[in-house]
Amino acid sequence: MEEALIRVKDLCKIYNPGENEVRALDHVSLEIKKGELVAIIGQSGSGKSTFMNMLGCLDVPTSGKYYLNGTDVSTMKDNDLSVVRNKEIGFIFQGFNLIANLTALENVELPLIYRGVGKKERRELAEAALEKVGLGQRMSHKPSEMSGGQQQRVAIARAIAQAPPVILADEPTGNLDSGSTKEIMSILK
């Protein structure tokens, strides 16, 4: 049987343990296999962001286990988690998190620098990712020179540039019309 890409067992995240504790995650278990597309939906305050932060190795659980690609990441320390985040996960944040004084190309290249990708390969990966999201003609533009939808595409290009095993997207099509939404979802697939 193929090992799950993501396996979460009895995951709990408790804020303010004790009398006024908030159980943001209460014994969540889940398996996601390679190639699966999973949406986490629920009302405001239901723990979606907390769960995304756990899956993205941005936070650690109060209890329970999280295996990413067969490795237990639930007990890792910050330095090790940042290495895992860098190599295994592409993030598409709701606010895009683009750097204002960098061009689209430089924004896409940035995580690749942290991954130790050489300059020539980095440039090729970034250009290919921007072409894929339809921004081949806008590579030298800064975020302020682009529409919200274009900025979102840069954020998507940044996440997919090195084809990480996991892409975590916080409402990746939130600012896009239905045609663009279909296009972006097919790129992510």
JSON list of C-alpha atoms in Angstrom, two decimals:
[
{"chain": "A", "resi": 1, "resn": "MET", "atom": "CA", "xyz": [0.00, 0.00, 0.00]},
{"chain": "A", "resi": 2, "resn": "GLU", "atom": "CA", "xyz": [1.28, 3.47, -0.91]},
{"chain": "A", "resi": 3, "resn": "GLU", "atom": "CA", "xyz": [2.33, 5.60, 2.05]},
{"chain": "A", "resi": 4, "resn": "ALA", "atom": "CA", "xyz": [0.07, 8.63, 2.54]},
{"chain": "A", "resi": 5, "resn": "LEU", "atom": "CA", "xyz": [1.68, 11.96, 1.65]},
{"chain": "A", "resi": 6, "resn": "ILE", "atom": "CA", "xyz": [-0.03, 13.51, 4.69]},
{"chain": "A", "resi": 7, "resn": "ARG", "atom": "CA", "xyz": [-1.16, 11.43, 7.66]},
{"chain": "A", "resi": 8, "resn": "VAL", "atom": "CA", "xyz": [-2.62, 13.15, 10.70]},
{"chain": "A", "resi": 9, "resn": "LYS", "atom": "CA", "xyz": [-3.63, 11.11, 13.73]},
{"chain": "A", "resi": 10, "resn": "ASP", "atom": "CA", "xyz": [-5.57, 12.47, 16.75]},
{"chain": "A", "resi": 11, "resn": "LEU", "atom": "CA", "xyz": [-4.28, 16.00, 16.17]},
{"chain": "A", "resi": 12, "resn": "CYS", "atom": "CA", "xyz": [-5.19, 18.47, 18.92]},
{"chain": "A", "resi": 13, "resn": "LYS", "atom": "CA", "xyz": [-4.40, 22.14, 19.28]},
{"chain": "A", "resi": 14, "resn": "ILE", "atom": "CA", "xyz": [-5.48, 23.74, 22.53]},
{"chain": "A", "resi": 15, "resn": "TYR", "atom": "CA", "xyz": [-5.08, 27.43, 23.25]},
{"chain": "A", "resi": 16, "resn": "ASN", "atom": "CA", "xyz": [-5.16, 28.65, 26.90]},
{"chain": "A", "resi": 17, "resn": "PRO", "atom": "CA", "xyz": [-5.16, 25.15, 28.45]},
{"chain": "A", "resi": 18, "resn": "GLY", "atom": "CA", "xyz": [-7.26, 25.02, 31.62]},
{"chain": "A", "resi": 19, "resn": "GLU", "atom": "CA", "xyz": [-10.48, 26.76, 32.51]},
{"chain": "A", "resi": 20, "resn": "ASN", "atom": "CA", "xyz": [-10.93, 28.95, 29.42]},
{"chain": "A", "resi": 21, "resn": "GLU", "atom": "CA", "xyz": [-9.30, 26.59, 26.95]},
{"chain": "A", "resi": 22, "resn": "VAL", "atom": "CA", "xyz": [-10.11, 26.75, 23.27]},
{"chain": "A", "resi": 23, "resn": "ARG", "atom": "CA", "xyz": [-9.89, 23.44, 21.38]},
{"chain": "A", "resi": 24, "resn": "ALA", "atom": "CA", "xyz": [-9.11, 24.71, 17.89]},
{"chain": "A", "resi": 25, "resn": "LEU", "atom": "CA", "xyz": [-8.45, 21.12, 16.75]},
{"chain": "A", "resi": 26, "resn": "ASP", "atom": "CA", "xyz": [-10.01, 18.25, 18.66]},
{"chain": "A", "resi": 27, "resn": "HIS", "atom": "CA", "xyz": [-8.63, 14.81, 17.71]},
{"chain": "A", "resi": 28, "resn": "VAL", "atom": "CA", "xyz": [-8.51, 15.34, 13.95]},
{"chain": "A", "resi": 29, "resn": "SER", "atom": "CA", "xyz": [-7.37, 12.35, 11.86]},
{"chain": "A", "resi": 30, "resn": "LEU", "atom": "CA", "xyz": [-6.87, 12.46, 8.09]},
{"chain": "A", "resi": 31, "resn": "GLU", "atom": "CA", "xyz": [-4.93, 10.82, 5.27]},
{"chain": "A", "resi": 32, "resn": "ILE", "atom": "CA", "xyz": [-4.13, 12.47, 1.96]},
{"chain": "A", "resi": 33, "resn": "LYS", "atom": "CA", "xyz": [-2.44, 10.51, -0.81]},
{"chain": "A", "resi": 34, "resn": "LYS", "atom": "CA", "xyz": [-0.18, 11.86, -3.54]},
{"chain": "A", "resi": 35, "resn": "GLY", "atom": "CA", "xyz": [-2.16, 13.54, -6.32]},
{"chain": "A", "resi": 36, "resn": "GLU", "atom": "CA", "xyz": [-5.27, 14.13, -4.20]},
{"chain": "A", "resi": 37, "resn": "LEU", "atom": "CA", "xyz": [-6.92, 17.53, -4.15]},
{"chain": "A", "resi": 38, "resn": "VAL", "atom": "CA", "xyz": [-8.55, 18.24, -0.77]},
{"chain": "A", "resi": 39, "resn": "ALA", "atom": "CA", "xyz": [-10.58, 21.27, 0.31]},
{"chain": "A", "resi": 40, "resn": "ILE", "atom": "CA", "xyz": [-10.89, 22.15, 3.97]},
{"chain": "A", "resi": 41, "resn": "ILE", "atom": "CA", "xyz": [-14.17, 23.95, 4.46]},
{"chain": "A", "resi": 42, "resn": "GLY", "atom": "CA", "xyz": [-16.06, 25.14, 7.49]},
{"chain": "A", "resi": 43, "resn": "GLN", "atom": "CA", "xyz": [-17.47, 28.20, 9.13]},
{"chain": "A", "resi": 44, "resn": "SER", "atom": "CA", "xyz": [-15.38, 31.01, 10.57]},
{"chain": "A", "resi": 45, "resn": "GLY", "atom": "CA", "xyz": [-13.69, 29.93, 13.81]},
{"chain": "A", "resi": 46, "resn": "SER", "atom": "CA", "xyz": [-13.94, 26.21, 13.04]},
{"chain": "A", "resi": 47, "resn": "GLY", "atom": "CA", "xyz": [-10.16, 25.66, 13.07]},
{"chain": "A", "resi": 48, "resn": "LYS", "atom": "CA", "xyz": [-9.38, 25.78, 9.33]},
{"chain": "A", "resi": 49, "resn": "SER", "atom": "CA", "xyz": [-6.47, 28.22, 9.67]},
{"chain": "A", "resi": 50, "resn": "THR", "atom": "CA", "xyz": [-5.07, 26.37, 12.69]},
{"chain": "A", "resi": 51, "resn": "PHE", "atom": "CA", "xyz": [-5.22, 23.11, 10.72]},
{"chain": "A", "resi": 52, "resn": "MET", "atom": "CA", "xyz": [-3.56, 24.72, 7.67]},
{"chain": "A", "resi": 53, "resn": "ASN", "atom": "CA", "xyz": [-0.80, 26.06, 9.95]},
{"chain": "A", "resi": 54, "resn": "MET", "atom": "CA", "xyz": [-0.25, 22.53, 11.30]},
{"chain": "A", "resi": 55, "resn": "LEU", "atom": "CA", "xyz": [-0.18, 20.99, 7.82]},
{"chain": "A", "resi": 56, "resn": "GLY", "atom": "CA", "xyz": [2.21, 23.71, 6.66]},
{"chain": "A", "resi": 57, "resn": "CYS", "atom": "CA", "xyz": [4.57, 23.09, 9.60]},
{"chain": "A", "resi": 58, "resn": "LEU", "atom": "CA", "xyz": [4.04, 26.70, 10.72]},
{"chain": "A", "resi": 59, "resn": "ASP", "atom": "CA", "xyz": [2.79, 25.49, 14.12]},
{"chain": "A", "resi": 60, "resn": "VAL", "atom": "CA", "xyz": [3.03, 22.31, 16.17]},
{"chain": "A", "resi": 61, "resn": "PRO", "atom": "CA", "xyz": [0.15, 20.37, 17.72]},
{"chain": "A", "resi": 62, "resn": "THR", "atom": "CA", "xyz": [-0.59, 20.21, 21.46]},
{"chain": "A", "resi": 63, "resn": "SER", "atom": "CA", "xyz": [-0.90, 16.45, 20.97]},
{"chain": "A", "resi": 64, "resn": "GLY", "atom": "CA", "xyz": [-1.30, 13.91, 18.20]},
{"chain": "A", "resi": 65, "resn": "LYS", "atom": "CA", "xyz": [0.93, 12.97, 15.27]},
{"chain": "A", "resi": 66, "resn": "TYR", "atom": "CA", "xyz": [1.57, 14.44, 11.85]},
{"chain": "A", "resi": 67, "resn": "TYR", "atom": "CA", "xyz": [3.51, 12.45, 9.26]},
{"chain": "A", "resi": 68, "resn": "LEU", "atom": "CA", "xyz": [4.56, 14.27, 6.10]},
{"chain": "A", "resi": 69, "resn": "ASN", "atom": "CA", "xyz": [5.94, 11.94, 3.44]},
{"chain": "A", "resi": 70, "resn": "GLY", "atom": "CA", "xyz": [6.44, 9.31, 6.16]},
{"chain": "A", "resi": 71, "resn": "THR", "atom": "CA", "xyz": [8.39, 11.63, 8.50]},
{"chain": "A", "resi": 72, "resn": "ASP", "atom": "CA", "xyz": [6.97, 12.56, 11.91]},
{"chain": "A", "resi": 73, "resn": "VAL", "atom": "CA", "xyz": [7.02, 16.36, 11.84]},
{"chain": "A", "resi": 74, "resn": "SER", "atom": "CA", "xyz": [4.80, 16.83, 14.91]},
{"chain": "A", "resi": 75, "resn": "THR", "atom": "CA", "xyz": [7.74, 16.78, 17.34]},
{"chain": "A", "resi": 76, "resn": "MET", "atom": "CA", "xyz": [10.28, 18.72, 15.26]},
{"chain": "A", "resi": 77, "resn": "LYS", "atom": "CA", "xyz": [11.90, 21.93, 16.49]},
{"chain": "A", "resi": 78, "resn": "ASP", "atom": "CA", "xyz": [11.69, 25.24, 14.60]},
{"chain": "A", "resi": 79, "resn": "ASN", "atom": "CA", "xyz": [14.93, 24.89, 12.61]},
{"chain": "A", "resi": 80, "resn": "ASP", "atom": "CA", "xyz": [14.01, 21.42, 11.34]},
{"chain": "A", "resi": 81, "resn": "LEU", "atom": "CA", "xyz": [10.46, 22.55, 10.56]},
{"chain": "A", "resi": 82, "resn": "SER", "atom": "CA", "xyz": [11.74, 25.44, 8.44]},
{"chain": "A", "resi": 83, "resn": "VAL", "atom": "CA", "xyz": [13.84, 22.99, 6.38]},
{"chain": "A", "resi": 84, "resn": "VAL", "atom": "CA", "xyz": [10.74, 20.79, 5.85]},
{"chain": "A", "resi": 85, "resn": "ARG", "atom": "CA", "xyz": [8.60, 23.83, 4.92]},
{"chain": "A", "resi": 86, "resn": "ASN", "atom": "CA", "xyz": [11.20, 24.99, 2.46]},
{"chain": "A", "resi": 87, "resn": "LYS", "atom": "CA", "xyz": [11.63, 21.67, 0.65]},
{"chain": "A", "resi": 88, "resn": "GLU", "atom": "CA", "xyz": [8.22, 19.98, 0.89]},
{"chain": "A", "resi": 89, "resn": "ILE", "atom": "CA", "xyz": [5.56, 22.69, 0.84]},
{"chain": "A", "resi": 90, "resn": "GLY", "atom": "CA", "xyz": [4.46, 25.43, -1.55]},
{"chain": "A", "resi": 91, "resn": "PHE", "atom": "CA", "xyz": [2.30, 28.09, 0.09]},
{"chain": "A", "resi": 92, "resn": "ILE", "atom": "CA", "xyz": [-0.29, 30.31, -1.55]},
{"chain": "A", "resi": 93, "resn": "PHE", "atom": "CA", "xyz": [-1.29, 32.84, 1.11]},
{"chain": "A", "resi": 94, "resn": "GLN", "atom": "CA", "xyz": [-4.54, 34.77, 1.02]},
{"chain": "A", "resi": 95, "resn": "GLY", "atom": "CA", "xyz": [-2.71, 38.11, 1.19]},
{"chain": "A", "resi": 96, "resn": "PHE", "atom": "CA", "xyz": [-0.23, 36.89, -1.49]},
{"chain": "A", "resi": 97, "resn": "ASN", "atom": "CA", "xyz": [2.78, 37.91, 0.70]},
{"chain": "A", "resi": 98, "resn": "LEU", "atom": "CA", "xyz": [4.63, 39.34, -2.30]},
{"chain": "A", "resi": 99, "resn": "ILE", "atom": "CA", "xyz": [7.60, 41.61, -1.67]},
{"chain": "A", "resi": 100, "resn": "ALA", "atom": "CA", "xyz": [6.73, 45.08, -2.99]},
{"chain": "A", "resi": 101, "resn": "ASN", "atom": "CA", "xyz": [10.15, 46.12, -4.29]},
{"chain": "A", "resi": 102, "resn": "LEU", "atom": "CA", "xyz": [10.80, 42.86, -6.16]},
{"chain": "A", "resi": 103, "resn": "THR", "atom": "CA", "xyz": [9.59, 42.07, -9.68]},
{"chain": "A", "resi": 104, "resn": "ALA", "atom": "CA", "xyz": [7.25, 39.15, -10.34]},
{"chain": "A", "resi": 105, "resn": "LEU", "atom": "CA", "xyz": [10.26, 37.10, -11.47]},
{"chain": "A", "resi": 106, "resn": "GLU", "atom": "CA", "xyz": [12.26, 37.96, -8.32]},
{"chain": "A", "resi": 107, "resn": "ASN", "atom": "CA", "xyz": [9.28, 37.15, -6.10]},
{"chain": "A", "resi": 108, "resn": "VAL", "atom": "CA", "xyz": [9.03, 33.68, -7.67]},
{"chain": "A", "resi": 109, "resn": "GLU", "atom": "CA", "xyz": [12.81, 33.17, -7.45]},
{"chain": "A", "resi": 110, "resn": "LEU", "atom": "CA", "xyz": [13.04, 34.07, -3.76]},
{"chain": "A", "resi": 111, "resn": "PRO", "atom": "CA", "xyz": [12.03, 30.72, -2.18]},
{"chain": "A", "resi": 112, "resn": "LEU", "atom": "CA", "xyz": [14.27, 28.96, -4.70]},
{"chain": "A", "resi": 113, "resn": "ILE", "atom": "CA", "xyz": [17.24, 30.92, -3.34]},
{"chain": "A", "resi": 114, "resn": "TYR", "atom": "CA", "xyz": [16.46, 29.57, 0.13]},
{"chain": "A", "resi": 115, "resn": "ARG", "atom": "CA", "xyz": [16.26, 26.07, -1.33]},
{"chain": "A", "resi": 116, "resn": "GLY", "atom": "CA", "xyz": [19.77, 26.44, -2.71]},
{"chain": "A", "resi": 117, "resn": "VAL", "atom": "CA", "xyz": [18.73, 26.29, -6.38]},
{"chain": "A", "resi": 118, "resn": "GLY", "atom": "CA", "xyz": [21.48, 27.68, -8.65]},
{"chain": "A", "resi": 119, "resn": "LYS", "atom": "CA", "xyz": [20.99, 31.00, -10.44]},
{"chain": "A", "resi": 120, "resn": "LYS", "atom": "CA", "xyz": [20.45, 29.62, -13.98]},
{"chain": "A", "resi": 121, "resn": "GLU", "atom": "CA", "xyz": [18.01, 26.87, -12.91]},
{"chain": "A", "resi": 122, "resn": "ARG", "atom": "CA", "xyz": [16.24, 29.30, -10.57]},
{"chain": "A", "resi": 123, "resn": "ARG", "atom": "CA", "xyz": [15.65, 31.76, -13.42]},
{"chain": "A", "resi": 124, "resn": "GLU", "atom": "CA", "xyz": [14.36, 28.98, -15.72]},
{"chain": "A", "resi": 125, "resn": "LEU", "atom": "CA", "xyz": [11.98, 27.57, -13.07]},
{"chain": "A", "resi": 126, "resn": "ALA", "atom": "CA", "xyz": [10.62, 31.03, -12.22]},
{"chain": "A", "resi": 127, "resn": "GLU", "atom": "CA", "xyz": [10.11, 31.99, -15.87]},
{"chain": "A", "resi": 128, "resn": "ALA", "atom": "CA", "xyz": [8.38, 28.66, -16.62]},
{"chain": "A", "resi": 129, "resn": "ALA", "atom": "CA", "xyz": [6.06, 29.05, -13.60]},
{"chain": "A", "resi": 130, "resn": "LEU", "atom": "CA", "xyz": [5.11, 32.61, -14.61]},
{"chain": "A", "resi": 131, "resn": "GLU", "atom": "CA", "xyz": [4.46, 31.44, -18.20]},
{"chain": "A", "resi": 132, "resn": "LYS", "atom": "CA", "xyz": [2.22, 28.68, -16.80]},
{"chain": "A", "resi": 133, "resn": "VAL", "atom": "CA", "xyz": [0.04, 31.20, -14.94]},
{"chain": "A", "resi": 134, "resn": "GLY", "atom": "CA", "xyz": [-0.17, 33.48, -17.99]},
{"chain": "A", "resi": 135, "resn": "LEU", "atom": "CA", "xyz": [2.23, 36.19, -16.83]},
{"chain": "A", "resi": 136, "resn": "GLY", "atom": "CA", "xyz": [5.02, 35.69, -19.35]},
{"chain": "A", "resi": 137, "resn": "GLN", "atom": "CA", "xyz": [4.69, 39.33, -20.42]},
{"chain": "A", "resi": 138, "resn": "ARG", "atom": "CA", "xyz": [4.64, 40.73, -16.85]},
{"chain": "A", "resi": 139, "resn": "MET", "atom": "CA", "xyz": [7.79, 39.21, -15.34]},
{"chain": "A", "resi": 140, "resn": "SER", "atom": "CA", "xyz": [9.55, 42.54, -14.79]},
{"chain": "A", "resi": 141, "resn": "HIS", "atom": "CA", "xyz": [6.50, 44.21, -13.17]},
{"chain": "A", "resi": 142, "resn": "LYS", "atom": "CA", "xyz": [6.36, 44.88, -9.44]},
{"chain": "A", "resi": 143, "resn": "PRO", "atom": "CA", "xyz": [3.23, 43.98, -7.42]},
{"chain": "A", "resi": 144, "resn": "SER", "atom": "CA", "xyz": [2.04, 47.63, -7.40]},
{"chain": "A", "resi": 145, "resn": "GLU", "atom": "CA", "xyz": [1.98, 47.54, -11.23]},
{"chain": "A", "resi": 146, "resn": "MET", "atom": "CA", "xyz": [-0.33, 44.52, -11.31]},
{"chain": "A", "resi": 147, "resn": "SER", "atom": "CA", "xyz": [-4.00, 43.86, -10.61]},
{"chain": "A", "resi": 148, "resn": "GLY", "atom": "CA", "xyz": [-5.07, 41.74, -7.63]},
{"chain": "A", "resi": 149, "resn": "GLY", "atom": "CA", "xyz": [-5.67, 38.78, -9.94]},
{"chain": "A", "resi": 150, "resn": "GLN", "atom": "CA", "xyz": [-2.19, 39.13, -11.45]},
{"chain": "A", "resi": 151, "resn": "GLN", "atom": "CA", "xyz": [-0.60, 39.35, -7.99]},
{"chain": "A", "resi": 152, "resn": "GLN", "atom": "CA", "xyz": [-2.47, 36.18, -7.09]},
{"chain": "A", "resi": 153, "resn": "ARG", "atom": "CA", "xyz": [-1.02, 34.48, -10.16]},
{"chain": "A", "resi": 154, "resn": "VAL", "atom": "CA", "xyz": [2.49, 35.51, -9.07]},
{"chain": "A", "resi": 155, "resn": "ALA", "atom": "CA", "xyz": [1.82, 33.95, -5.66]},
{"chain": "A", "resi": 156, "resn": "ILE", "atom": "CA", "xyz": [0.66, 30.75, -7.40]},
{"chain": "A", "resi": 157, "resn": "ALA", "atom": "CA", "xyz": [3.72, 30.73, -9.68]},
{"chain": "A", "resi": 158, "resn": "ARG", "atom": "CA", "xyz": [5.93, 31.08, -6.60]},
{"chain": "A", "resi": 159, "resn": "ALA", "atom": "CA", "xyz": [4.25, 28.07, -4.96]},
{"chain": "A", "resi": 160, "resn": "ILE", "atom": "CA", "xyz": [4.45, 25.77, -8.00]},
{"chain": "A", "resi": 161, "resn": "ALA", "atom": "CA", "xyz": [7.90, 26.79, -9.35]},
{"chain": "A", "resi": 162, "resn": "GLN", "atom": "CA", "xyz": [9.75, 23.80, -7.95]},
{"chain": "A", "resi": 163, "resn": "ALA", "atom": "CA", "xyz": [6.77, 21.40, -7.94]},
{"chain": "A", "resi": 164, "resn": "PRO", "atom": "CA", "xyz": [6.80, 20.70, -4.18]},
{"chain": "A", "resi": 165, "resn": "PRO", "atom": "CA", "xyz": [5.00, 17.52, -3.04]},
{"chain": "A", "resi": 166, "resn": "VAL", "atom": "CA", "xyz": [2.42, 19.59, -1.10]},
{"chain": "A", "resi": 167, "resn": "ILE", "atom": "CA", "xyz": [0.77, 22.88, -2.08]},
{"chain": "A", "resi": 168, "resn": "LEU", "atom": "CA", "xyz": [-1.25, 24.57, 0.64]},
{"chain": "A", "resi": 169, "resn": "ALA", "atom": "CA", "xyz": [-3.52, 27.29, -0.66]},
{"chain": "A", "resi": 170, "resn": "ASP", "atom": "CA", "xyz": [-5.64, 29.65, 1.40]},
{"chain": "A", "resi": 171, "resn": "GLU", "atom": "CA", "xyz": [-8.54, 30.54, -0.90]},
{"chain": "A", "resi": 172, "resn": "PRO", "atom": "CA", "xyz": [-6.29, 30.52, -3.99]},
{"chain": "A", "resi": 173, "resn": "THR", "atom": "CA", "xyz": [-9.08, 31.61, -6.34]},
{"chain": "A", "resi": 174, "resn": "GLY", "atom": "CA", "xyz": [-10.71, 34.13, -4.00]},
{"chain": "A", "resi": 175, "resn": "ASN", "atom": "CA", "xyz": [-10.07, 37.18, -6.22]},
{"chain": "A", "resi": 176, "resn": "LEU", "atom": "CA", "xyz": [-10.60, 35.53, -9.58]},
{"chain": "A", "resi": 177, "resn": "ASP", "atom": "CA", "xyz": [-13.55, 35.24, -11.95]},
{"chain": "A", "resi": 178, "resn": "SER", "atom": "CA", "xyz": [-14.91, 31.78, -12.80]},
{"chain": "A", "resi": 179, "resn": "GLY", "atom": "CA", "xyz": [-12.85, 31.44, -16.01]},
{"chain": "A", "resi": 180, "resn": "SER", "atom": "CA", "xyz": [-9.62, 32.29, -14.19]},
{"chain": "A", "resi": 181, "resn": "THR", "atom": "CA", "xyz": [-10.63, 30.04, -11.29]},
{"chain": "A", "resi": 182, "resn": "LYS", "atom": "CA", "xyz": [-10.94, 27.03, -13.63]},
{"chain": "A", "resi": 183, "resn": "GLU", "atom": "CA", "xyz": [-7.59, 27.87, -15.23]},
{"chain": "A", "resi": 184, "resn": "ILE", "atom": "CA", "xyz": [-5.79, 28.22, -11.85]},
{"chain": "A", "resi": 185, "resn": "MET", "atom": "CA", "xyz": [-7.30, 24.99, -10.52]},
{"chain": "A", "resi": 186, "resn": "SER", "atom": "CA", "xyz": [-6.05, 23.12, -13.58]},
{"chain": "A", "resi": 187, "resn": "ILE", "atom": "CA", "xyz": [-2.56, 24.63, -13.09]},
{"chain": "A", "resi": 188, "resn": "LEU", "atom": "CA", "xyz": [-2.57, 23.51, -9.46]},
{"chain": "A", "resi": 189, "resn": "LYS", "atom": "CA", "xyz": [-3.67, 20.00, -10.47]}
]
